[in-house]
Amino acid sequence: MMFNNNNITISSKASIGKNVRIGDYTIIFDNVVIEDNVIIAHNCILGEPLNEYYFNPGYKNPSTVIGANSLIRSHTIIYAGNKLEPCIVTGHRVTLRENNFIGNHTVIGTLSDIQGNVIIGNYCKLYTNVHIAAMSRIGNFVSIYPFVVTTNDPYPPSDDLKGVTIKDYTQVGAHSTFLSNTIVGENCLIGVDSVITRNFPDFSLIMGNPAIIKMDIRNYVVLGKGRLYPWMYRFSRGMPWENIGYDAWINKQF
Amino acid sequence: MMFNNNNITISSKASIGKNVRIGDYTIIFDNVVIEDNVIIAHNCILGEPLNEYYFNPGYKNPSTVIGANSLIRSHTIIYAGNKLEPCIVTGHRVTLRENNFIGNHTVIGTLSDIQGNVIIGNYCKLYTNVHIAAMSRIGNFVSIYPFVVTTNDPYPPSDDLKGVTIKDYTQVGAHSTFLSNTIVGENCLIGVDSVITRNFPDFSLIMGNPAIIKMDIRNYVVLGKGRLYPWMYRFSRGMPWENIGYDAWINKQF
Amino acid sequence: MMFNNNNITISSKASIGKNVRIGDYTIIFDNVVIEDNVIIAHNCILGEPLNEYYFNPGYKNPSTVIGANSLIRSHTIIYAGNKLEPCIVTGHRVTLRENNFIGNHTVIGTLSDIQGNVIIGNYCKLYTNVHIAAMSRIGNFVSIYPFVVTTNDPYPPSDDLKGVTIKDYTQVGAHSTFLSNTIVGENCLIGVDSVITRNFPDFSLIMGNPAIIKMDIRNYVVLGKGRLYPWMYRFSRGMPWENIGYDAWINKQF
């Protein structure tokens, strides 16, 4: 009952792959490419025109790609110029501003807002209401929990904008905030409500306002559970090393 | 002018009570029961199918109940499997994931996101953009102010998820964060931007990051106003003890 | 392709200016005045009726004005009783509750929620997901960065609600929280994740939980950049002193 072909608007300049399902009231603008087996739920806007559209009669919409096998949940807005790799999932009411690149198998949660010119790697999970500032770089296998905010202006208001960098495997606790231009290394764990005001090296357990290194995460032991990080040796659901183990998988990569 | 019967989609397997008003572009899926006198505004999705829907041709939508006299504001999404008791109010763009139970007279504010398998009691008020983690338990007469985030993963990423518990009459200040599996007792007051990292007993005034007990809330005196907590003796608007007083009402309960 | 006149609902009691463009599925209620050259994107609701509408058959919708040359992005909800001056821009999914006044050239970002009876000045920028409590007062040229929350209840729950005041030129860092009834003076800079629990004078650099004055902002020097505040002498993009300089502009005002 979700796919009734009721009030769907598709530009004649859009390209729709095989076995694509589209929910009611969804609008697909010029130069959007929907690859095969994509599901798009209700009320989505794909290829939302940039601001220039309203004022320039010669405006041409940049191309937008939704990778194969992706699931775009209802009320999501994806601006023109986004490139989504295959197997991406969005929650509801997601906003992707222009010119982001989103890696394969990444999940972007309900209400999250990716501000534009952002690169996000593969197999990331952004939970509800995550705010990624323009020009940020997120690695692979990164999880960002609800209500995390990254910023990009070092002395507001200015035009000297610089995004943040969060490297592979790092886990960012809910409600944390990042100052512009900060870099957090690989395999870090950031506690909830932390404020990241400087750079941190790989394998840091990070907490506080301003955040500091509490210890090397490899030394973090939970009673009765032992060492829990790096987490890839104990958690594999939905990851490419599911069923074979992280060591076997990583050895195949190189 | 709100109810024009313009582009409303209702499953033949849904049940609509007497005197129900439904706004334009609203979609009601299989096995949704709308009780009498409910108002549903524009662009709502009720009984949103679970993820399995997209992949299992034999999928059967779990039942969803919207209790009598409820008001569901526009752009709200309620997944299949929710049970809403009578007289509930939602703001705009609320998301209720699957299998929540929401008690009577509870208000869930604009943009709030209830993550699934959550139990919320009666007469609660969740303000704007409150995020309740899956498997949490909220008592009765609890207020949760804007941008509060609860979490449920003690060492992310893991599958050892445990929600939070907030007991009757407790007030949770805006922008606070809860670690997974924490329990806050009855009649507590949590200051804004607190980080709840452990359990707290009844009647605690709680503040800070990490939050600590500042005092017994019954000893909290505001100059010129005297003792303000427990609050039920001085505030009754919309509460069942309105007009009769808390003592008279509580005595009638037992 | 954005303006197809597809499923637009306009009350016969609304007034639409010259050269107004309206996106699909937008609904415009009684007594809304859209001035000339306004752009309204998809799925907006303008003049959303107040709560009384549902229960009072004699309800009359208060007037709502959208000033000339404004741009209202998709999924925005503007309640009846709002007065928007010319040249306002909203992001997506903005909610303006009843009876706000929004000054000219102000930008209100995606997901932001203005709670009602709020006055916001000219040339302000509210970024993503800013929450302004009812009865607050925001000056001119104020920037409020993502996920800032203002509150208005000093001892919740109560009916003794008082908004916050933020004066001209002040910059409010992301993820900050304001207690009810606090006043922040002109030309302040509030660091990210601050908690404003008391009043602050003009020209304060404010940080922390609870926030304190770090220094007079006029003494704040960044290595290699010199003094950066007041910011009006180094930043003018989109401001009325663009091209002429702040001194020349301010002298013309008086």
mmCIF file with all atom_site columns, N, CA, C and O in Angstrom, chain A residues 7 11 28 51 53-54 75 77 79 93-95 113 129 131 147 149 155-157 159 175 177 195, chain C residues 1-2 7 21 25 42 73-74 92-93 128-129 145-147 171 175 192-193 225 229 231 234-235 237:
data_model
loop_
_atom_site.group_PDB
_atom_site.id
_atom_site.type_symbol
_atom_site.label_atom_id
_atom_site.label_alt_id
_atom_site.label_comp_id
_atom_site.label_asym_id
_atom_site.label_entity_id
_atom_site.label_seq_id
_atom_site.pdbx_PDB_ins_code
_atom_site.Cartn_x
_atom_site.Cartn_y
_atom_site.Cartn_z
_atom_site.occupancy
_atom_site.B_iso_or_equiv
_atom_site.pdbx_formal_charge
_atom_site.auth_seq_id
_atom_site.auth_comp_id
_atom_site.auth_asym_id
_atom_site.auth_atom_id
_atom_site.pdbx_PDB_model_num
ATOM 1   N N  . ASN A 1 7   ? 0.361  10.891 -7.117  1.00 0.00 ? 7   ASN A N  1
ATOM 2   C CA . ASN A 1 7   ? 1.011  12.196 -7.055  1.00 0.00 ? 7   ASN A CA 1
ATOM 3   C C  . ASN A 1 7   ? 2.532  12.121 -6.959  1.00 0.00 ? 7   ASN A C  1
ATOM 4   O O  . ASN A 1 7   ? 3.151  12.762 -6.114  1.00 0.00 ? 7   ASN A O  1
ATOM 5   N N  . SER A 1 11  ? 10.941 14.444 -13.039 1.00 0.00 ? 11  SER A N  1
ATOM 6   C CA . SER A 1 11  ? 11.425 15.211 -14.190 1.00 0.00 ? 11  SER A CA 1
ATOM 7   C C  . SER A 1 11  ? 11.698 14.291 -15.373 1.00 0.00 ? 11  SER A C  1
ATOM 8   O O  . SER A 1 11  ? 12.186 13.163 -15.203 1.00 0.00 ? 11  SER A O  1
ATOM 9   N N  . ILE A 1 28  ? 11.006 14.318 -7.889  1.00 0.00 ? 28  ILE A N  1
ATOM 10  C CA . ILE A 1 28  ? 12.367 14.035 -8.363  1.00 0.00 ? 28  ILE A CA 1
ATOM 11  C C  . ILE A 1 28  ? 12.709 15.039 -9.464  1.00 0.00 ? 28  ILE A C  1
ATOM 12  O O  . ILE A 1 28  ? 12.063 15.080 -10.507 1.00 0.00 ? 28  ILE A O  1
ATOM 13  N N  . ASN A 1 51  ? 20.113 27.288 -4.392  1.00 0.00 ? 51  ASN A N  1
ATOM 14  C CA . ASN A 1 51  ? 19.526 28.609 -4.231  1.00 0.00 ? 51  ASN A CA 1
ATOM 15  C C  . ASN A 1 51  ? 19.447 29.394 -5.551  1.00 0.00 ? 51  ASN A C  1
ATOM 16  O O  . ASN A 1 51  ? 18.485 30.110 -5.812  1.00 0.00 ? 51  ASN A O  1
ATOM 17  N N  . TYR A 1 53  ? 18.672 28.499 -8.349  1.00 0.00 ? 53  TYR A N  1
ATOM 18  C CA . TYR A 1 53  ? 17.482 28.120 -9.115  1.00 0.00 ? 53  TYR A CA 1
ATOM 19  C C  . TYR A 1 53  ? 16.399 29.201 -9.099  1.00 0.00 ? 53  TYR A C  1
ATOM 20  O O  . TYR A 1 53  ? 15.721 29.444 -10.091 1.00 0.00 ? 53  TYR A O  1
ATOM 21  N N  . TYR A 1 54  ? 16.227 29.833 -7.946  1.00 0.00 ? 54  TYR A N  1
ATOM 22  C CA . TYR A 1 54  ? 15.120 30.776 -7.794  1.00 0.00 ? 54  TYR A CA 1
ATOM 23  C C  . TYR A 1 54  ? 15.344 32.073 -8.556  1.00 0.00 ? 54  TYR A C  1
ATOM 24  O O  . TYR A 1 54  ? 14.418 32.834 -8.782  1.00 0.00 ? 54  TYR A O  1
ATOM 25  N N  . HIS A 1 75  ? 9.947  11.870 3.747   1.00 0.00 ? 75  HIS A N  1
ATOM 26  C CA . HIS A 1 75  ? 10.209 13.281 4.052   1.00 0.00 ? 75  HIS A CA 1
ATOM 27  C C  . HIS A 1 75  ? 11.693 13.643 3.972   1.00 0.00 ? 75  HIS A C  1
ATOM 28  O O  . HIS A 1 75  ? 12.112 14.675 4.493   1.00 0.00 ? 75  HIS A O  1
ATOM 29  N N  . ILE A 1 77  ? 15.004 15.099 2.213   1.00 0.00 ? 77  ILE A N  1
ATOM 30  C CA . ILE A 1 77  ? 15.328 16.084 1.177   1.00 0.00 ? 77  ILE A CA 1
ATOM 31  C C  . ILE A 1 77  ? 16.795 15.919 0.806   1.00 0.00 ? 77  ILE A C  1
ATOM 32  O O  . ILE A 1 77  ? 17.673 16.055 1.662   1.00 0.00 ? 77  ILE A O  1
ATOM 33  N N  . TYR A 1 79  ? 19.542 17.456 -1.733  1.00 0.00 ? 79  TYR A N  1
ATOM 34  C CA . TYR A 1 79  ? 19.825 18.507 -2.705  1.00 0.00 ? 79  TYR A CA 1
ATOM 35  C C  . TYR A 1 79  ? 20.550 17.959 -3.924  1.00 0.00 ? 79  TYR A C  1
ATOM 36  O O  . TYR A 1 79  ? 21.201 16.905 -3.870  1.00 0.00 ? 79  TYR A O  1
ATOM 37  N N  . ARG A 1 93  ? 12.941 12.513 7.336   1.00 0.00 ? 93  ARG A N  1
ATOM 38  C CA . ARG A 1 93  ? 13.215 13.951 7.463   1.00 0.00 ? 93  ARG A CA 1
ATOM 39  C C  . ARG A 1 93  ? 14.706 14.255 7.459   1.00 0.00 ? 93  ARG A C  1
ATOM 40  O O  . ARG A 1 93  ? 15.149 15.199 8.118   1.00 0.00 ? 93  ARG A O  1
ATOM 41  N N  . VAL A 1 94  ? 15.485 13.457 6.793   1.00 0.00 ? 94  VAL A N  1
ATOM 42  C CA . VAL A 1 94  ? 16.908 13.759 6.649   1.00 0.00 ? 94  VAL A CA 1
ATOM 43  C C  . VAL A 1 94  ? 17.075 14.897 5.643   1.00 0.00 ? 94  VAL A C  1
ATOM 44  O O  . VAL A 1 94  ? 16.300 15.012 4.683   1.00 0.00 ? 94  VAL A O  1
ATOM 45  N N  . THR A 1 95  ? 18.060 15.755 5.859   1.00 0.00 ? 95  THR A N  1
ATOM 46  C CA . THR A 1 95  ? 18.402 16.805 4.897   1.00 0.00 ? 95  THR A CA 1
ATOM 47  C C  . THR A 1 95  ? 19.855 16.635 4.468   1.00 0.00 ? 95  THR A C  1
ATOM 48  O O  . THR A 1 95  ? 20.755 16.670 5.306   1.00 0.00 ? 95  THR A O  1
ATOM 49  N N  . ASP A 1 113 ? 21.187 16.238 9.483   1.00 0.00 ? 113 ASP A N  1
ATOM 50  C CA . ASP A 1 113 ? 21.374 17.335 8.538   1.00 0.00 ? 113 ASP A CA 1
ATOM 51  C C  . ASP A 1 113 ? 22.853 17.371 8.148   1.00 0.00 ? 113 ASP A C  1
ATOM 52  O O  . ASP A 1 113 ? 23.713 17.638 8.983   1.00 0.00 ? 113 ASP A O  1
ATOM 53  N N  . ASN A 1 129 ? 19.331 13.037 14.365  1.00 0.00 ? 129 ASN A N  1
ATOM 54  C CA . ASN A 1 129 ? 19.592 14.457 14.599  1.00 0.00 ? 129 ASN A CA 1
ATOM 55  C C  . ASN A 1 129 ? 21.074 14.773 14.740  1.00 0.00 ? 129 ASN A C  1
ATOM 56  O O  . ASN A 1 129 ? 21.496 15.542 15.594  1.00 0.00 ? 129 ASN A O  1
ATOM 57  N N  . HIS A 1 131 ? 24.332 16.572 13.227  1.00 0.00 ? 131 HIS A N  1
ATOM 58  C CA . HIS A 1 131 ? 24.543 17.774 12.421  1.00 0.00 ? 131 HIS A CA 1
ATOM 59  C C  . HIS A 1 131 ? 26.002 17.841 11.976  1.00 0.00 ? 131 HIS A C  1
ATOM 60  O O  . HIS A 1 131 ? 26.900 18.071 12.792  1.00 0.00 ? 131 HIS A O  1
ATOM 61  N N  . PHE A 1 147 ? 22.264 13.785 18.292  1.00 0.00 ? 147 PHE A N  1
ATOM 62  C CA . PHE A 1 147 ? 22.402 15.188 18.675  1.00 0.00 ? 147 PHE A CA 1
ATOM 63  C C  . PHE A 1 147 ? 23.859 15.640 18.755  1.00 0.00 ? 147 PHE A C  1
ATOM 64  O O  . PHE A 1 147 ? 24.177 16.589 19.458  1.00 0.00 ? 147 PHE A O  1
ATOM 65  N N  . VAL A 1 149 ? 26.849 17.706 17.291  1.00 0.00 ? 149 VAL A N  1
ATOM 66  C CA . VAL A 1 149 ? 26.932 18.896 16.454  1.00 0.00 ? 149 VAL A CA 1
ATOM 67  C C  . VAL A 1 149 ? 28.388 19.185 16.133  1.00 0.00 ? 149 VAL A C  1
ATOM 68  O O  . VAL A 1 149 ? 29.219 19.296 17.033  1.00 0.00 ? 149 VAL A O  1
ATOM 69  N N  . TYR A 1 155 ? 35.796 31.770 14.477  1.00 0.00 ? 155 TYR A N  1
ATOM 70  C CA . TYR A 1 155 ? 35.524 33.037 15.183  1.00 0.00 ? 155 TYR A CA 1
ATOM 71  C C  . TYR A 1 155 ? 34.323 33.704 14.513  1.00 0.00 ? 155 TYR A C  1
ATOM 72  O O  . TYR A 1 155 ? 34.478 34.609 13.710  1.00 0.00 ? 155 TYR A O  1
ATOM 73  N N  . PRO A 1 156 ? 33.140 33.225 14.864  1.00 0.00 ? 156 PRO A N  1
ATOM 74  C CA . PRO A 1 156 ? 31.928 33.644 14.153  1.00 0.00 ? 156 PRO A CA 1
ATOM 75  C C  . PRO A 1 156 ? 31.571 35.106 14.367  1.00 0.00 ? 156 PRO A C  1
ATOM 76  O O  . PRO A 1 156 ? 31.801 35.612 15.443  1.00 0.00 ? 156 PRO A O  1
ATOM 77  N N  . PRO A 1 157 ? 30.993 35.764 13.370  1.00 0.00 ? 157 PRO A N  1
ATOM 78  C CA . PRO A 1 157 ? 30.797 35.234 12.024  1.00 0.00 ? 157 PRO A CA 1
ATOM 79  C C  . PRO A 1 157 ? 32.044 35.477 11.182  1.00 0.00 ? 157 PRO A C  1
ATOM 80  O O  . PRO A 1 157 ? 32.660 36.539 11.264  1.00 0.00 ? 157 PRO A O  1
ATOM 81  N N  . ASP A 1 159 ? 34.159 34.032 7.227   1.00 0.00 ? 159 ASP A N  1
ATOM 82  C CA . ASP A 1 159 ? 34.105 33.188 6.034   1.00 0.00 ? 159 ASP A CA 1
ATOM 83  C C  . ASP A 1 159 ? 35.268 32.207 6.004   1.00 0.00 ? 159 ASP A C  1
ATOM 84  O O  . ASP A 1 159 ? 35.536 31.580 4.992   1.00 0.00 ? 159 ASP A O  1
ATOM 85  N N  . HIS A 1 175 ? 25.298 13.939 21.901  1.00 0.00 ? 175 HIS A N  1
ATOM 86  C CA . HIS A 1 175 ? 25.263 15.305 22.438  1.00 0.00 ? 175 HIS A CA 1
ATOM 87  C C  . HIS A 1 175 ? 26.649 15.941 22.513  1.00 0.00 ? 175 HIS A C  1
ATOM 88  O O  . HIS A 1 175 ? 26.821 16.948 23.193  1.00 0.00 ? 175 HIS A O  1
ATOM 89  N N  . THR A 1 177 ? 29.953 18.049 20.978  1.00 0.00 ? 177 THR A N  1
ATOM 90  C CA . THR A 1 177 ? 30.120 19.207 20.096  1.00 0.00 ? 177 THR A CA 1
ATOM 91  C C  . THR A 1 177 ? 31.573 19.284 19.652  1.00 0.00 ? 177 THR A C  1
ATOM 92  O O  . THR A 1 177 ? 32.481 19.045 20.449  1.00 0.00 ? 177 THR A O  1
ATOM 93  N N  . VAL A 1 195 ? 33.081 18.075 24.589  1.00 0.00 ? 195 VAL A N  1
ATOM 94  C CA . VAL A 1 195 ? 33.318 19.229 23.722  1.00 0.00 ? 195 VAL A CA 1
ATOM 95  C C  . VAL A 1 195 ? 34.740 19.127 23.177  1.00 0.00 ? 195 VAL A C  1
ATOM 96  O O  . VAL A 1 195 ? 35.712 19.248 23.923  1.00 0.00 ? 195 VAL A O  1
ATOM 97  N N  . MET C 1 1   ? 10.598 23.474 -12.629 1.00 0.00 ? 1   MET C N  1
ATOM 98  C CA . MET C 1 1   ? 9.838  22.280 -12.265 1.00 0.00 ? 1   MET C CA 1
ATOM 99  C C  . MET C 1 1   ? 9.333  22.305 -10.829 1.00 0.00 ? 1   MET C C  1
ATOM 100 O O  . MET C 1 1   ? 8.572  21.462 -10.396 1.00 0.00 ? 1   MET C O  1
ATOM 101 N N  . MET C 1 2   ? 9.809  23.297 -10.041 1.00 0.00 ? 2   MET C N  1
ATOM 102 C CA . MET C 1 2   ? 9.356  23.324 -8.657  1.00 0.00 ? 2   MET C CA 1
ATOM 103 C C  . MET C 1 2   ? 7.928  23.845 -8.533  1.00 0.00 ? 2   MET C C  1
ATOM 104 O O  . MET C 1 2   ? 7.228  23.525 -7.586  1.00 0.00 ? 2   MET C O  1
ATOM 105 N N  . ASN C 1 7   ? -1.751 20.561 -6.636  1.00 0.00 ? 7   ASN C N  1
ATOM 106 C CA . ASN C 1 7   ? -2.279 20.380 -5.282  1.00 0.00 ? 7   ASN C CA 1
ATOM 107 C C  . ASN C 1 7   ? -1.901 21.504 -4.325  1.00 0.00 ? 7   ASN C C  1
ATOM 108 O O  . ASN C 1 7   ? -1.424 21.263 -3.219  1.00 0.00 ? 7   ASN C O  1
ATOM 109 N N  . ARG C 1 21  ? 5.494  32.756 -6.092  1.00 0.00 ? 21  ARG C N  1
ATOM 110 C CA . ARG C 1 21  ? 5.571  31.375 -6.567  1.00 0.00 ? 21  ARG C CA 1
ATOM 111 C C  . ARG C 1 21  ? 5.302  30.429 -5.398  1.00 0.00 ? 21  ARG C C  1
ATOM 112 O O  . ARG C 1 21  ? 5.849  30.630 -4.303  1.00 0.00 ? 21  ARG C O  1
ATOM 113 N N  . TYR C 1 25  ? 1.611  21.053 -3.007  1.00 0.00 ? 25  TYR C N  1
ATOM 114 C CA . TYR C 1 25  ? 1.095  20.547 -1.723  1.00 0.00 ? 25  TYR C CA 1
ATOM 115 C C  . TYR C 1 25  ? 1.113  21.592 -0.608  1.00 0.00 ? 25  TYR C C  1
ATOM 116 O O  . TYR C 1 25  ? 0.898  21.250 0.554   1.00 0.00 ? 25  TYR C O  1
ATOM 117 N N  . HIS C 1 42  ? 7.682  23.624 -1.493  1.00 0.00 ? 42  HIS C N  1
ATOM 118 C CA . HIS C 1 42  ? 6.707  22.539 -1.357  1.00 0.00 ? 42  HIS C CA 1
ATOM 119 C C  . HIS C 1 42  ? 6.277  22.321 0.081   1.00 0.00 ? 42  HIS C C  1
ATOM 120 O O  . HIS C 1 42  ? 7.041  22.505 1.011   1.00 0.00 ? 42  HIS C O  1
ATOM 121 N N  . ARG C 1 73  ? 11.336 27.881 2.674   1.00 0.00 ? 73  ARG C N  1
ATOM 122 C CA . ARG C 1 73  ? 11.701 26.583 2.112   1.00 0.00 ? 73  ARG C CA 1
ATOM 123 C C  . ARG C 1 73  ? 10.726 25.481 2.546   1.00 0.00 ? 73  ARG C C  1
ATOM 124 O O  . ARG C 1 73  ? 9.900  25.663 3.426   1.00 0.00 ? 73  ARG C O  1
ATOM 125 N N  . SER C 1 74  ? 10.895 24.332 1.916   1.00 0.00 ? 74  SER C N  1
ATOM 126 C CA . SER C 1 74  ? 9.862  23.290 1.983   1.00 0.00 ? 74  SER C CA 1
ATOM 127 C C  . SER C 1 74  ? 9.603  22.781 3.398   1.00 0.00 ? 74  SER C C  1
ATOM 128 O O  . SER C 1 74  ? 10.482 22.785 4.249   1.00 0.00 ? 74  SER C O  1
ATOM 129 N N  . HIS C 1 92  ? 14.394 24.380 5.764   1.00 0.00 ? 92  HIS C N  1
ATOM 130 C CA . HIS C 1 92  ? 13.353 23.360 5.660   1.00 0.00 ? 92  HIS C CA 1
ATOM 131 C C  . HIS C 1 92  ? 12.827 22.994 7.051   1.00 0.00 ? 92  HIS C C  1
ATOM 132 O O  . HIS C 1 92  ? 13.568 22.994 8.019   1.00 0.00 ? 92  HIS C O  1
ATOM 133 N N  . ARG C 1 93  ? 11.529 22.646 7.091   1.00 0.00 ? 93  ARG C N  1
ATOM 134 C CA . ARG C 1 93  ? 10.916 22.098 8.304   1.00 0.00 ? 93  ARG C CA 1
ATOM 135 C C  . ARG C 1 93  ? 11.001 23.069 9.484   1.00 0.00 ? 93  ARG C C  1
ATOM 136 O O  . ARG C 1 93  ? 11.134 22.626 10.636  1.00 0.00 ? 93  ARG C O  1
ATOM 137 N N  . THR C 1 128 ? 20.768 25.760 12.091  1.00 0.00 ? 128 THR C N  1
ATOM 138 C CA . THR C 1 128 ? 19.933 24.557 12.185  1.00 0.00 ? 128 THR C CA 1
ATOM 139 C C  . THR C 1 128 ? 19.483 24.261 13.613  1.00 0.00 ? 128 THR C C  1
ATOM 140 O O  . THR C 1 128 ? 20.285 24.289 14.542  1.00 0.00 ? 128 THR C O  1
ATOM 141 N N  . ASN C 1 129 ? 18.205 23.965 13.748  1.00 0.00 ? 129 ASN C N  1
ATOM 142 C CA . ASN C 1 129 ? 17.692 23.374 14.984  1.00 0.00 ? 129 ASN C CA 1
ATOM 143 C C  . ASN C 1 129 ? 17.900 24.271 16.197  1.00 0.00 ? 129 ASN C C  1
ATOM 144 O O  . ASN C 1 129 ? 18.292 23.810 17.279  1.00 0.00 ? 129 ASN C O  1
ATOM 145 N N  . TYR C 1 145 ? 23.922 29.700 16.693  1.00 0.00 ? 145 TYR C N  1
ATOM 146 C CA . TYR C 1 145 ? 24.434 28.544 15.969  1.00 0.00 ? 145 TYR C CA 1
ATOM 147 C C  . TYR C 1 145 ? 23.650 27.274 16.345  1.00 0.00 ? 145 TYR C C  1
ATOM 148 O O  . TYR C 1 145 ? 22.789 27.315 17.218  1.00 0.00 ? 145 TYR C O  1
ATOM 149 N N  . PRO C 1 146 ? 23.915 26.157 15.661  1.00 0.00 ? 146 PRO C N  1
ATOM 150 C CA . PRO C 1 146 ? 23.017 24.995 15.767  1.00 0.00 ? 146 PRO C CA 1
ATOM 151 C C  . PRO C 1 146 ? 22.785 24.454 17.181  1.00 0.00 ? 146 PRO C C  1
ATOM 152 O O  . PRO C 1 146 ? 23.673 24.438 18.011  1.00 0.00 ? 146 PRO C O  1
ATOM 153 N N  . PHE C 1 147 ? 21.567 24.015 17.404  1.00 0.00 ? 147 PHE C N  1
ATOM 154 C CA . PHE C 1 147 ? 21.163 23.269 18.596  1.00 0.00 ? 147 PHE C CA 1
ATOM 155 C C  . PHE C 1 147 ? 21.239 24.103 19.873  1.00 0.00 ? 147 PHE C C  1
ATOM 156 O O  . PHE C 1 147 ? 21.380 23.550 20.959  1.00 0.00 ? 147 PHE C O  1
ATOM 157 N N  . GLN C 1 171 ? 26.831 36.764 19.384  1.00 0.00 ? 171 GLN C N  1
ATOM 158 C CA . GLN C 1 171 ? 27.010 35.489 18.700  1.00 0.00 ? 171 GLN C CA 1
ATOM 159 C C  . GLN C 1 171 ? 26.908 34.370 19.735  1.00 0.00 ? 171 GLN C C  1
ATOM 160 O O  . GLN C 1 171 ? 27.671 34.365 20.703  1.00 0.00 ? 171 GLN C O  1
ATOM 161 N N  . HIS C 1 175 ? 24.990 24.588 20.577  1.00 0.00 ? 175 HIS C N  1
ATOM 162 C CA . HIS C 1 175 ? 24.713 23.660 21.681  1.00 0.00 ? 175 HIS C CA 1
ATOM 163 C C  . HIS C 1 175 ? 24.664 24.358 23.028  1.00 0.00 ? 175 HIS C C  1
ATOM 164 O O  . HIS C 1 175 ? 24.733 23.686 24.066  1.00 0.00 ? 175 HIS C O  1
ATOM 165 N N  . VAL C 1 192 ? 30.853 27.524 22.508  1.00 0.00 ? 192 VAL C N  1
ATOM 166 C CA . VAL C 1 192 ? 29.977 26.365 22.292  1.00 0.00 ? 192 VAL C CA 1
ATOM 167 C C  . VAL C 1 192 ? 29.683 25.672 23.619  1.00 0.00 ? 192 VAL C C  1
ATOM 168 O O  . VAL C 1 192 ? 30.510 25.646 24.519  1.00 0.00 ? 192 VAL C O  1
ATOM 169 N N  . ASP C 1 193 ? 28.485 25.136 23.703  1.00 0.00 ? 193 ASP C N  1
ATOM 170 C CA . ASP C 1 193 ? 28.060 24.305 24.823  1.00 0.00 ? 193 ASP C CA 1
ATOM 171 C C  . ASP C 1 193 ? 28.088 25.051 26.156  1.00 0.00 ? 193 ASP C C  1
ATOM 172 O O  . ASP C 1 193 ? 28.247 24.432 27.207  1.00 0.00 ? 193 ASP C O  1
ATOM 173 N N  . LYS C 1 225 ? 46.002 37.355 13.684  1.00 0.00 ? 225 LYS C N  1
ATOM 174 C CA . LYS C 1 225 ? 44.775 37.970 13.175  1.00 0.00 ? 225 LYS C CA 1
ATOM 175 C C  . LYS C 1 225 ? 44.402 39.241 13.941  1.00 0.00 ? 225 LYS C C  1
ATOM 176 O O  . LYS C 1 225 ? 43.577 40.026 13.483  1.00 0.00 ? 225 LYS C O  1
ATOM 177 N N  . TYR C 1 229 ? 36.901 41.177 17.561  1.00 0.00 ? 229 TYR C N  1
ATOM 178 C CA . TYR C 1 229 ? 35.583 41.634 18.006  1.00 0.00 ? 229 TYR C CA 1
ATOM 179 C C  . TYR C 1 229 ? 35.681 43.052 18.505  1.00 0.00 ? 229 TYR C C  1
ATOM 180 O O  . TYR C 1 229 ? 36.699 43.407 19.082  1.00 0.00 ? 229 TYR C O  1
ATOM 181 N N  . TRP C 1 231 ? 32.839 42.257 15.761  1.00 0.00 ? 231 TRP C N  1
ATOM 182 C CA . TRP C 1 231 ? 33.058 41.608 14.473  1.00 0.00 ? 231 TRP C CA 1
ATOM 183 C C  . TRP C 1 231 ? 32.630 42.442 13.283  1.00 0.00 ? 231 TRP C C  1
ATOM 184 O O  . TRP C 1 231 ? 32.992 42.138 12.150  1.00 0.00 ? 231 TRP C O  1
ATOM 185 N N  . ARG C 1 234 ? 35.115 43.582 10.552  1.00 0.00 ? 234 ARG C N  1
ATOM 186 C CA . ARG C 1 234 ? 35.823 42.609 9.694   1.00 0.00 ? 234 ARG C CA 1
ATOM 187 C C  . ARG C 1 234 ? 34.878 41.713 8.894   1.00 0.00 ? 234 ARG C C  1
ATOM 188 O O  . ARG C 1 234 ? 35.320 40.928 8.059   1.00 0.00 ? 234 ARG C O  1
ATOM 189 N N  . PHE C 1 235 ? 33.565 41.777 9.154   1.00 0.00 ? 235 PHE C N  1
ATOM 190 C CA . PHE C 1 235 ? 32.626 40.891 8.464   1.00 0.00 ? 235 PHE C CA 1
ATOM 191 C C  . PHE C 1 235 ? 31.414 41.691 8.018   1.00 0.00 ? 235 PHE C C  1
ATOM 192 O O  . PHE C 1 235 ? 30.775 42.366 8.834   1.00 0.00 ? 235 PHE C O  1
ATOM 193 N N  . ARG C 1 237 ? 29.405 40.405 4.923   1.00 0.00 ? 237 ARG C N  1
ATOM 194 C CA . ARG C 1 237 ? 28.627 39.687 3.910   1.00 0.00 ? 237 ARG C CA 1
ATOM 195 C C  . ARG C 1 237 ? 27.142 39.638 4.301   1.00 0.00 ? 237 ARG C C  1
ATOM 196 O O  . ARG C 1 237 ? 26.786 39.163 5.369   1.00 0.00 ? 237 ARG C O  1
#
